[in-house]
Short mmCIF file of C-alpha atoms in Angstrom, two decimals:
data_model
loop_
_atom_site.label_atom_id
_atom_site.label_comp_id
_atom_site.label_asym_id
_atom_site.label_seq_id
_atom_site.Cartn_x
_atom_site.Cartn_y
_atom_site.Cartn_z
CA MET A 1 94.63 104.61 131.06
CA SER A 2 96.60 105.57 128.00
CA PHE A 3 100.09 104.14 127.49
CA GLN A 4 101.26 107.41 125.95
CA SER A 5 100.96 109.57 129.07
CA LEU A 6 103.05 110.61 132.03
CA ALA A 7 100.32 109.18 134.25
CA PHE A 8 100.97 105.72 132.82
CA PHE A 9 104.72 105.94 133.42
CA GLY A 10 104.05 106.99 137.01
CA PHE A 11 101.52 104.20 137.42
CA LEU A 12 103.93 101.64 135.92
CA ALA A 13 106.78 102.71 138.20
CA ALA A 14 104.54 102.43 141.28
CA VAL A 15 103.22 99.01 140.24
CA ILE A 16 106.69 97.62 139.52
CA ALA A 17 108.09 98.93 142.81
CA ALA A 18 105.17 97.61 144.90
CA CYS A 19 104.92 94.21 143.23
CA LEU A 20 108.65 93.55 143.29
CA LEU A 21 109.12 94.63 146.90
CA VAL A 22 106.17 92.61 148.16
CA GLY A 23 106.02 89.88 145.54
CA ARG A 24 109.53 88.64 146.33
CA ARG A 25 108.41 87.80 149.86
CA SER A 26 104.78 86.83 149.33
CA LEU A 27 103.55 85.75 145.92
CA VAL A 28 99.93 85.88 147.08
CA VAL A 29 100.16 89.48 148.29
CA GLY A 30 102.10 90.45 145.18
CA LYS A 31 99.37 89.07 142.94
CA ILE A 32 96.71 90.86 145.00
CA LEU A 33 98.55 94.16 144.47
CA LEU A 34 98.93 93.44 140.76
CA SER A 35 95.23 92.61 140.49
CA ALA A 36 94.34 95.90 142.16
CA ALA A 37 96.65 97.73 139.75
CA CYS A 38 94.97 96.01 136.78
CA LEU A 39 91.57 97.12 138.07
CA VAL A 40 92.76 100.72 138.48
CA PHE A 41 94.25 100.68 134.99
CA TYR A 42 91.05 99.40 133.37
CA LEU A 43 88.75 101.81 135.21
CA ASN A 44 90.89 104.87 134.55
CA GLY A 45 90.25 107.11 131.57
CA VAL A 46 87.60 105.12 129.67
CA SER A 47 83.93 105.85 129.08
CA ARG A 48 81.44 103.86 131.19
CA PRO A 49 84.27 102.15 133.12
CA LEU A 50 82.11 100.46 135.77
CA MET A 51 79.57 99.18 133.27
CA GLY A 52 82.29 97.93 130.94
CA PHE A 53 84.10 96.21 133.79
CA ALA A 54 80.83 94.64 134.97
CA VAL A 55 80.20 93.14 131.52
CA LEU A 56 83.71 91.65 131.33
CA PHE A 57 83.64 90.49 134.96
CA LEU A 58 80.35 88.68 134.33
CA GLY A 59 81.90 87.04 131.28
CA MET A 60 84.87 85.99 133.41
CA ALA A 61 82.47 84.45 135.93
CA VAL A 62 80.76 82.51 133.13
CA THR A 63 84.12 81.13 132.00
CA LEU A 64 85.10 80.15 135.55
CA ALA A 65 81.78 78.39 136.14
CA ALA A 66 82.10 76.56 132.83
CA THR A 67 85.69 75.58 133.67
CA GLY A 68 84.55 73.99 136.91
CA ALA A 69 81.92 71.95 135.08
CA LEU A 70 84.35 70.97 132.30
CA CYS A 71 86.98 69.80 134.78
CA ALA A 72 84.31 67.82 136.66
CA GLY A 73 83.24 66.13 133.42
CA LYS A 74 79.60 67.28 133.65
CA ASN A 75 77.80 67.69 130.30
CA ARG A 76 81.06 68.92 128.82
CA ARG A 77 79.85 69.56 125.27
CA THR A 78 76.73 71.41 126.41
CA VAL A 79 78.66 73.48 128.95
CA PHE A 80 81.33 74.41 126.41
CA ALA A 81 78.75 75.38 123.77
CA ALA A 82 76.75 77.44 126.27
CA ALA A 83 79.77 79.35 127.61
CA ALA A 84 81.19 79.98 124.13
CA GLY A 85 77.73 81.04 122.94
CA TRP A 86 77.50 83.53 125.81
CA HIS A 87 80.75 85.26 124.88
CA ILE A 88 79.94 85.36 121.18
CA ALA A 89 76.43 86.69 121.89
CA VAL A 90 77.75 89.49 124.13
CA LEU A 91 80.26 90.51 121.44
CA LEU A 92 77.58 90.52 118.74
CA ILE A 93 75.12 92.51 120.85
CA PHE A 94 77.53 95.27 121.83
CA LYS A 95 79.47 95.62 118.58
CA TYR A 96 77.19 94.43 115.78
CA THR A 97 73.60 95.32 116.69
CA GLY A 98 73.76 98.41 114.48
CA PHE A 99 75.18 96.40 111.58
CA PHE A 100 72.56 93.66 111.74
CA THR A 101 69.66 96.10 112.14
CA GLY A 102 70.85 98.46 109.42
CA GLY A 103 71.41 101.20 111.99
CA ALA A 104 67.85 101.06 113.32
CA LEU A 105 69.11 99.96 116.73
CA ARG A 106 72.47 100.71 118.27
CA ILE A 107 73.90 100.03 121.71
CA GLY A 108 76.09 103.13 121.47
CA TRP A 109 79.02 101.81 123.49
CA ALA A 110 81.02 98.66 124.16
CA PRO A 111 83.39 97.67 126.96
CA VAL A 112 86.97 98.60 126.13
CA GLY A 113 88.88 95.57 124.88
CA LEU A 114 85.73 93.46 124.36
CA SER A 115 86.95 91.88 121.10
CA PHE A 116 90.28 90.80 122.61
CA PHE A 117 88.55 89.68 125.81
CA THR A 118 86.10 87.50 123.86
CA PHE A 119 88.74 85.66 121.84
CA GLN A 120 90.89 85.17 124.93
CA GLN A 121 87.98 83.66 126.88
CA LEU A 122 87.12 81.41 123.94
CA TRP A 123 90.73 80.25 123.71
CA TYR A 124 90.74 79.40 127.41
CA LEU A 125 87.48 77.46 127.17
CA LYS A 126 88.63 75.58 124.07
CA GLU A 127 91.91 74.48 125.66
CA VAL A 128 90.20 73.36 128.89
CA TYR A 129 87.56 71.49 126.86
CA THR A 130 90.12 69.68 124.69
CA GLY A 131 92.46 68.98 127.62
CA GLU A 132 95.29 71.08 126.21
CA TYR A 133 95.24 73.11 129.42
CA THR A 134 94.22 72.08 132.93
CA PRO A 135 93.94 74.80 135.59
CA ALA A 136 96.66 74.33 138.19
CA LYS A 137 94.54 75.84 140.96
CA THR A 138 90.88 76.00 141.91
CA GLY A 139 88.90 78.10 144.36
CA LEU A 140 89.87 81.67 145.21
CA SER A 141 93.51 81.19 144.25
CA GLY A 142 92.56 79.92 140.82
CA ALA A 143 90.02 82.71 140.39
CA GLY A 144 92.67 85.28 141.33
CA ASP A 145 95.06 83.97 138.68
CA PHE A 146 92.25 83.94 136.12
CA PHE A 147 91.44 87.56 136.98
CA LEU A 148 95.03 88.48 136.10
CA TYR A 149 94.79 86.43 132.90
CA THR A 150 91.66 88.39 131.98
CA PHE A 151 92.59 91.90 133.12
CA PHE A 152 96.41 91.93 132.97
CA PHE A 153 96.93 95.64 132.36
CA PRO A 154 99.58 95.53 129.61
CA SER A 155 97.32 93.45 127.34
CA VAL A 156 93.73 94.03 128.49
CA THR A 157 92.68 96.64 125.93
CA SER A 158 94.52 95.69 122.72
CA GLY A 159 96.23 92.36 123.22
CA PRO A 160 98.26 90.39 122.48
CA ILE A 161 95.71 87.58 122.92
CA LEU A 162 97.09 85.39 125.69
CA ARG A 163 97.22 81.62 125.53
CA PRO A 164 96.42 80.18 128.98
CA GLY A 165 99.13 77.53 128.90
CA THR A 166 101.90 80.09 128.35
CA PHE A 167 100.69 82.94 130.58
CA LEU A 168 99.10 81.36 133.68
CA PRO A 169 102.06 79.13 134.67
CA GLN A 170 104.19 82.29 134.97
CA LEU A 171 101.97 83.42 137.85
CA GLN A 172 103.12 80.48 139.96
CA GLU A 173 106.58 81.99 140.48
CA PRO A 174 107.49 85.11 142.50
CA PHE A 175 108.05 88.34 140.60
CA ARG A 176 111.82 88.23 140.17
CA PRO A 177 112.91 89.91 136.94
CA ASP A 178 116.66 90.10 136.42
CA TRP A 179 118.69 92.96 134.98
CA GLN A 180 118.27 91.61 131.47
CA ASP A 181 114.50 91.70 131.95
CA ALA A 182 114.73 95.29 133.17
CA ALA A 183 116.93 96.39 130.25
CA ALA A 184 114.75 94.60 127.70
CA GLY A 185 111.57 96.03 129.23
CA ILE A 186 112.80 99.62 129.21
CA TYR A 187 114.14 99.24 125.67
CA SER A 188 110.81 97.88 124.42
CA ILE A 189 108.75 100.58 126.17
CA CYS A 190 110.95 103.34 124.73
CA ALA A 191 110.83 101.84 121.23
CA GLY A 192 107.06 101.46 121.39
CA THR A 193 106.58 105.02 122.62
CA VAL A 194 108.69 106.43 119.78
CA LYS A 195 106.81 104.32 117.22
CA LYS A 196 103.44 105.52 118.44
CA VAL A 197 104.07 109.19 119.15
CA LEU A 198 106.66 110.22 116.56
CA LEU A 199 105.76 107.87 113.69
CA ALA A 200 102.19 106.54 113.93
CA ASP A 201 100.65 109.84 114.97
CA SER A 202 102.69 111.78 112.40
CA PHE A 203 101.42 109.55 109.61
CA ALA A 204 97.92 109.91 111.08
CA VAL A 205 98.04 113.68 110.45
CA ILE A 206 98.75 113.13 106.75
CA VAL A 207 96.15 110.38 106.38
CA ASN A 208 93.43 112.32 108.18
CA ASN A 209 94.15 115.47 106.20
CA GLY A 210 93.96 113.49 102.98
CA TRP A 211 90.61 111.94 103.82
CA ALA A 212 89.27 115.36 104.80
CA TYR A 213 89.98 116.61 101.24
CA GLU A 214 89.53 113.32 99.39
CA GLU A 215 87.51 114.95 96.59
CA SER A 216 90.39 117.20 95.51
CA ILE A 217 93.45 114.99 95.70
CA SER A 218 95.86 113.90 92.98
CA ALA A 219 97.22 110.42 92.33
CA VAL A 220 100.44 111.34 94.13
CA THR A 221 98.49 112.49 97.19
CA ALA A 222 96.39 109.32 97.09
CA TRP A 223 99.51 107.18 97.21
CA MET A 224 100.90 109.26 100.07
CA MET A 225 97.66 108.57 101.95
CA ILE A 226 97.68 104.85 101.14
CA LEU A 227 101.31 104.30 102.14
CA GLY A 228 100.86 106.65 105.08
CA TYR A 229 98.05 104.53 106.52
CA THR A 230 99.99 101.32 105.92
CA LEU A 231 102.81 102.74 108.04
CA GLN A 232 100.51 104.40 110.57
CA LEU A 233 98.68 101.18 111.36
CA TYR A 234 101.91 99.23 111.70
CA PHE A 235 103.58 101.70 114.06
CA ASP A 236 100.38 102.20 116.06
CA PHE A 237 99.71 98.54 116.83
CA SER A 238 103.36 97.49 116.89
CA GLY A 239 104.06 100.37 119.27
CA TYR A 240 101.28 99.22 121.61
CA CYS A 241 102.57 95.66 121.60
CA ASP A 242 106.13 96.81 122.28
CA ILE A 243 104.99 98.79 125.33
CA ALA A 244 102.86 95.85 126.51
CA LEU A 245 105.78 93.42 126.17
CA GLY A 246 108.09 95.83 127.97
CA ALA A 247 105.73 96.53 130.87
CA ALA A 248 105.17 92.81 131.43
CA ARG A 249 108.89 92.09 131.16
CA LEU A 250 109.60 94.51 134.01
CA LEU A 251 107.55 92.15 136.18
CA GLY A 252 109.40 89.14 134.86
CA ILE A 253 106.42 88.05 132.75
CA ARG A 254 106.85 87.30 129.06
CA LEU A 255 104.04 88.00 126.65
CA PRO A 256 103.89 86.35 123.21
CA VAL A 257 105.52 88.07 120.25
CA ASN A 258 102.80 89.69 118.11
CA PHE A 259 104.86 91.27 115.32
CA ASP A 260 107.90 89.95 113.51
CA SER A 261 108.79 92.43 110.73
CA PRO A 262 105.57 91.67 108.80
CA TYR A 263 106.21 94.12 105.96
CA ARG A 264 109.29 92.11 104.97
CA SER A 265 106.99 89.25 103.89
CA LEU A 266 107.28 87.75 100.42
CA SER A 267 103.67 86.52 100.36
CA VAL A 268 100.34 87.23 102.05
CA THR A 269 100.55 83.84 103.75
CA GLU A 270 103.91 84.79 105.25
CA PHE A 271 102.50 88.17 106.24
CA TRP A 272 99.91 86.51 108.48
CA LYS A 273 102.65 84.50 110.16
CA ARG A 274 104.31 87.79 111.11
CA TRP A 275 101.40 90.25 111.62
CA HIS A 276 99.19 90.05 114.73
CA ILE A 277 100.59 86.57 115.37
CA THR A 278 98.36 85.79 118.36
CA LEU A 279 95.21 86.52 116.35
CA THR A 280 96.44 84.31 113.51
CA THR A 281 97.23 81.51 115.97
CA PHE A 282 93.83 81.80 117.64
CA LEU A 283 91.94 81.70 114.35
CA ARG A 284 93.99 78.76 113.11
CA GLU A 285 93.56 76.66 116.24
CA CYS A 286 90.07 77.69 117.30
CA LEU A 287 88.37 78.09 113.92
CA TYR A 288 90.37 76.75 110.97
CA PHE A 289 91.24 73.38 112.53
CA PRO A 290 87.72 72.76 113.95
CA LEU A 291 86.28 73.54 110.49
CA GLY A 292 88.43 70.75 109.12
CA GLY A 293 91.52 72.70 108.13
CA SER A 294 93.05 71.15 105.03
CA ARG A 295 91.95 67.61 105.84
CA LYS A 296 88.70 67.55 103.86
CA GLY A 297 89.77 68.19 100.31
CA VAL A 298 90.98 71.14 98.29
CA LEU A 299 87.67 72.98 97.88
CA ARG A 300 86.83 72.64 101.56
CA THR A 301 90.28 73.96 102.43
CA TYR A 302 89.74 77.06 100.30
CA LEU A 303 86.31 77.59 101.86
CA ASN A 304 87.75 77.28 105.37
CA ILE A 305 90.43 79.86 104.57
CA LEU A 306 87.80 82.30 103.30
CA ILE A 307 85.64 81.75 106.38
CA VAL A 308 88.59 82.40 108.69
CA PHE A 309 89.47 85.70 107.03
CA LEU A 310 85.86 86.85 106.80
CA VAL A 311 85.62 86.26 110.55
CA SER A 312 88.90 88.13 111.02
CA GLY A 313 87.58 91.09 109.05
CA PHE A 314 84.26 91.12 110.89
CA TRP A 315 86.03 90.85 114.26
CA HIS A 316 87.93 94.03 113.46
CA GLY A 317 84.80 96.07 112.82
CA ALA A 318 81.09 96.04 112.11
CA GLY A 319 81.15 97.27 108.53
CA TRP A 320 81.35 96.11 104.94
CA THR A 321 84.78 97.65 104.57
CA PHE A 322 86.22 95.21 107.11
CA ILE A 323 84.43 92.30 105.45
CA VAL A 324 85.89 93.29 102.06
CA TRP A 325 89.33 93.59 103.65
CA GLY A 326 89.01 90.11 105.15
CA ALA A 327 87.72 88.68 101.89
CA LEU A 328 90.67 90.16 99.98
CA HIS A 329 93.16 88.52 102.32
CA GLY A 330 91.28 85.23 102.16
CA LEU A 331 91.23 85.28 98.36
CA ALA A 332 94.91 86.19 98.28
CA GLN A 333 95.81 83.17 100.41
CA VAL A 334 93.62 80.87 98.30
CA THR A 335 95.34 82.19 95.17
CA GLU A 336 98.76 81.53 96.69
CA ARG A 337 97.72 77.97 97.51
CA ILE A 338 96.58 77.43 93.94
CA LEU A 339 99.86 78.82 92.54
CA GLY A 340 101.90 76.62 94.88
CA GLN A 341 105.66 76.94 94.43
CA TRP A 342 105.43 78.79 91.12
CA PRO A 343 105.95 82.36 92.51
CA GLU A 344 109.27 81.27 94.05
CA ARG A 345 110.77 81.34 90.56
CA PHE A 346 110.66 85.13 90.63
CA PRO A 347 113.22 87.38 92.36
CA LYS A 348 112.58 88.05 96.04
CA LEU A 349 112.43 91.80 95.45
CA LEU A 350 109.57 91.36 92.96
CA ARG A 351 107.68 89.04 95.33
CA TRP A 352 108.14 91.53 98.15
CA GLY A 353 106.95 94.40 95.96
CA MET A 354 103.80 92.55 94.87
CA THR A 355 102.99 91.55 98.44
CA PHE A 356 103.59 95.03 99.83
CA LEU A 357 101.48 96.58 97.06
CA PHE A 358 98.61 94.21 97.85
CA LEU A 359 98.81 95.03 101.57
CA ASN A 360 98.71 98.77 100.83
CA LEU A 361 95.65 98.45 98.58
CA ALA A 362 93.81 96.17 101.01
CA TRP A 363 94.44 98.54 103.94
CA VAL A 364 92.45 101.20 102.06
CA PHE A 365 89.25 99.30 102.90
CA PHE A 366 90.38 98.98 106.52
CA ARG A 367 90.64 102.78 106.83
CA ALA A 368 87.89 104.06 104.51
CA PRO A 369 84.55 105.13 106.01
CA ASP A 370 82.69 103.04 103.40
CA VAL A 371 83.34 100.85 100.38
CA GLY A 372 82.45 103.65 97.93
CA SER A 373 85.07 105.97 99.41
CA ALA A 374 87.68 103.21 99.29
CA LEU A 375 87.00 102.56 95.61
CA THR A 376 87.12 106.28 94.85
CA LEU A 377 90.54 106.61 96.48
CA LEU A 378 91.85 103.59 94.59
CA ARG A 379 90.56 104.98 91.28
CA THR A 380 92.27 108.29 92.02
CA ALA A 381 95.53 106.51 92.80
CA PHE A 382 95.58 105.02 89.31
CA THR A 383 94.73 108.20 87.40
CA PRO A 384 97.44 110.04 85.41
CA ASP A 385 97.33 113.09 87.71
CA PHE A 386 100.86 113.64 88.98
CA SER A 387 100.27 116.97 90.73
CA LEU A 388 102.38 117.34 93.84
CA PRO A 389 100.56 117.27 97.20
CA ALA A 390 99.17 120.59 98.42
CA GLY A 391 100.42 122.19 101.61
CA TRP A 392 97.27 121.21 103.54
CA LEU A 393 98.37 117.55 103.45
CA VAL A 394 100.99 118.21 106.13
CA SER A 395 99.01 120.86 108.02
CA GLY A 396 99.58 120.29 111.74
CA LEU A 397 102.39 117.77 111.22
CA LEU A 398 105.06 118.33 113.89
CA SER A 399 103.99 121.97 113.93
CA LYS A 400 106.19 123.03 116.86
CA GLU A 401 109.27 121.41 115.38
CA VAL A 402 108.58 122.90 111.95
CA ALA A 403 108.17 126.37 113.47
CA ALA A 404 111.46 126.02 115.34
CA VAL A 405 113.33 124.94 112.19
CA GLY A 406 111.79 127.86 110.31
CA MET A 407 113.10 130.31 112.91
CA LEU A 408 116.59 128.79 113.04
CA LEU A 409 116.95 128.12 109.32
CA PRO A 410 114.71 130.51 107.37
CA SER A 411 116.21 129.34 104.08
CA LEU A 412 114.53 125.96 104.56
CA SER A 413 111.06 127.41 105.07
CA GLU A 414 109.97 126.92 101.47
CA ARG A 415 111.26 123.34 101.33
CA ILE A 416 110.46 122.23 104.85
CA ASN A 417 107.32 120.29 103.87
CA VAL A 418 109.15 118.28 101.21
CA LEU A 419 112.02 117.53 103.60
CA LEU A 420 109.59 116.60 106.35
CA MET A 421 107.72 114.13 104.14
CA ALA A 422 110.96 112.63 102.82
CA VAL A 423 112.37 112.12 106.33
CA LEU A 424 109.11 110.74 107.73
CA TYR A 425 108.41 108.24 104.95
CA GLY A 426 112.08 107.33 104.66
CA ALA A 427 112.36 106.65 108.39
CA GLY A 428 109.10 104.69 108.34
CA MET A 429 110.18 102.40 105.52
CA LEU A 430 113.62 101.92 107.07
CA VAL A 431 112.13 100.77 110.38
CA VAL A 432 109.58 98.36 108.89
CA ALA A 433 112.29 96.89 106.63
CA TRP A 434 114.64 96.28 109.56
CA PRO A 435 115.43 92.54 109.79
CA ARG A 436 114.65 92.16 113.51
CA SER A 437 111.55 93.41 115.30
CA THR A 438 111.70 95.03 118.73
CA ALA A 439 110.55 91.78 120.33
CA ARG A 440 113.49 89.95 118.75
CA GLU A 441 115.89 92.72 119.70
CA MET A 442 114.81 92.34 123.33
CA GLU A 443 116.46 88.93 123.38
CA ASN A 444 119.83 90.31 122.23
CA GLY A 445 120.64 92.12 125.46
CA CYS A 446 121.28 95.82 125.87
CA PRO A 447 121.90 97.85 122.67
CA GLY A 448 125.19 99.66 122.24
CA PHE A 449 125.90 103.13 123.57
CA LEU A 450 125.08 105.01 120.37
CA ARG A 451 121.76 103.21 119.85
CA SER A 452 120.85 103.66 123.51
CA ALA A 453 121.67 107.37 123.36
CA LEU A 454 119.65 107.85 120.17
CA LEU A 455 116.68 105.96 121.61
CA ALA A 456 116.87 108.05 124.81
CA VAL A 457 116.77 111.27 122.80
CA MET A 458 113.87 110.06 120.66
CA THR A 459 111.97 108.91 123.75
CA ALA A 460 112.44 112.28 125.43
CA TRP A 461 111.16 113.94 122.26
CA ALA A 462 108.15 111.62 122.22
CA ILE A 463 107.34 112.29 125.88
CA MET A 464 107.43 116.05 125.26
CA SER A 465 104.95 115.46 122.42
CA PHE A 466 102.38 113.56 124.52
CA THR A 467 99.84 116.40 124.36
CA GLY A 468 97.37 115.76 121.58
CA VAL A 469 98.49 112.19 120.94
CA GLY A 470 95.64 110.02 119.66
CA THR A 471 94.47 106.71 121.09
CA PHE A 472 95.71 103.42 119.72
CA ILE A 473 93.74 102.25 116.69
CA TYR A 474 93.25 98.72 117.97
CA SER A 475 91.68 99.96 121.22
CA ASN A 476 88.59 100.60 119.07
CA PHE A 477 88.26 96.92 118.15
#
C-alpha cells in the first residue's frame, strides 16, 4: 500500500482507532489487530504479494529457529553462520542473479522490502548471538512480537532499519500515545507527504525529462538535472521516513531518526552520520567492527572503510553504477582520514560547498542507467555550453497549477517556467538547509499557528495531487 494515497490515510485512521480502543484494555488483542493490519498493508498493492510474503515469512521462521538455538547455547557459531548465510543467500538470489550471470539468468522479481528485511534480520541475529539483546518472551507471544518487528507497516518496505533492543521493548506496553504523540505524528505525516508529493515528485519530472533528452542538453541543463536528483532523492526518502515516524508515533511507538539535515554536512564522514542513519549504524556495528574497525592498523582501517561502502553501494542495487557510487564515498572517507584535521582550517562555507559538490557528483552514478551515461552527463556539466534549458525540461511539471496561473495571470505565461524553476529549487535548498530535521522538530511540540496553517494548506495541495504520484525510490531497493 502506498503512503501517498487516500487509501493509506483511511487505513491508518482505522488501524489507530482499533488498536487504541482495544489495545488500552488488552495488549495481546491490540497486538493481534496490529499484526493483521501489517499483513493487510504488505499484501495490498504490490506485485506477487503472497509469494513475496511467503519468502519473508520463511526467513522470519529461520531467524526464530536460530534464536531458539542461540538462546539454548547449542552450536551457537554454526547456527548463527547458517541463519545469516540463509538471509544473505536469499538476497543474492533474488536481487543479484542477473548481475552475477551477466543477464543470462534473472529471477524477474523480488519481495518488496527484501533488502531492508535482510539487514534487519541480520542485526537481530547478531545482537542475540553477541548477547546485546535477549528476547523477553518465547513461544507464541515472542513470535507475535517478532512478527511485528519484521512486518511493522510503517517501516516494512523502506525502513528505517529497526534495532531489536530499541523497538521490541516498546511492544511490552499498551498502546497509549499522549496528545504530544498525536500532534508530533500528524505533523510528521503532513511534512513527509508535502516533501514527497510537492517536492520529490516535482524534481523527478525535471530529472526524468533531462535523462530522456540527455544527448541534447547544455551544461546548465546538466547541472539542473544533477542538483534536481540530489534534492529529489533527499525529499523522497526523507519524506518516507517522516511518514513512517509519524504513523508509528500515533501508536505511541518511536522509530529511530534516519535523517538529520544531511546536506548541511561539512564532510562526507559527517554526511554519513546524518544520512540514512540506521543503515550507517548497521554497517558500522555488523560489518566494520567485525572486520576489525580501526584496531588493526592504518591500512587495514582504510580497507575496511572501502569494503563497508562497496557493500553499501551493492546493497542499494545490482549494478556497476551503485558499486562506483559506494567506492566514491569510501575513497572520500579514506581521504578525509588521511587529511585529518587539516580541512578544518578552511571556512565552513567552503567545506560545505566542497562536500555538497561531491555529493551531487556522486549521486549521478546512483541515478544513471549505466556508468557510460553517468560519465557523459558529468562531461557535459563541465563543458562551456551555457545555453538556457529548453522548455521540454519542465514539461509536465505541476501542469494543472501552471495552466491555472496562465489563465489568471496571462502576463506571466512567458516567464512561468523560469519562475517555477526558481521557486522549486529555492524552496528545495531552503528546506534541506534548515537547521532542524522533521524528526527533531517533532520533539519541540506543536508548531505555531502560522506554520501549522501553512503546513495544512500544503498538505491539502499534496493530497489533491496524489494522482500520478510515483512510488518511493527506496522501495526498489
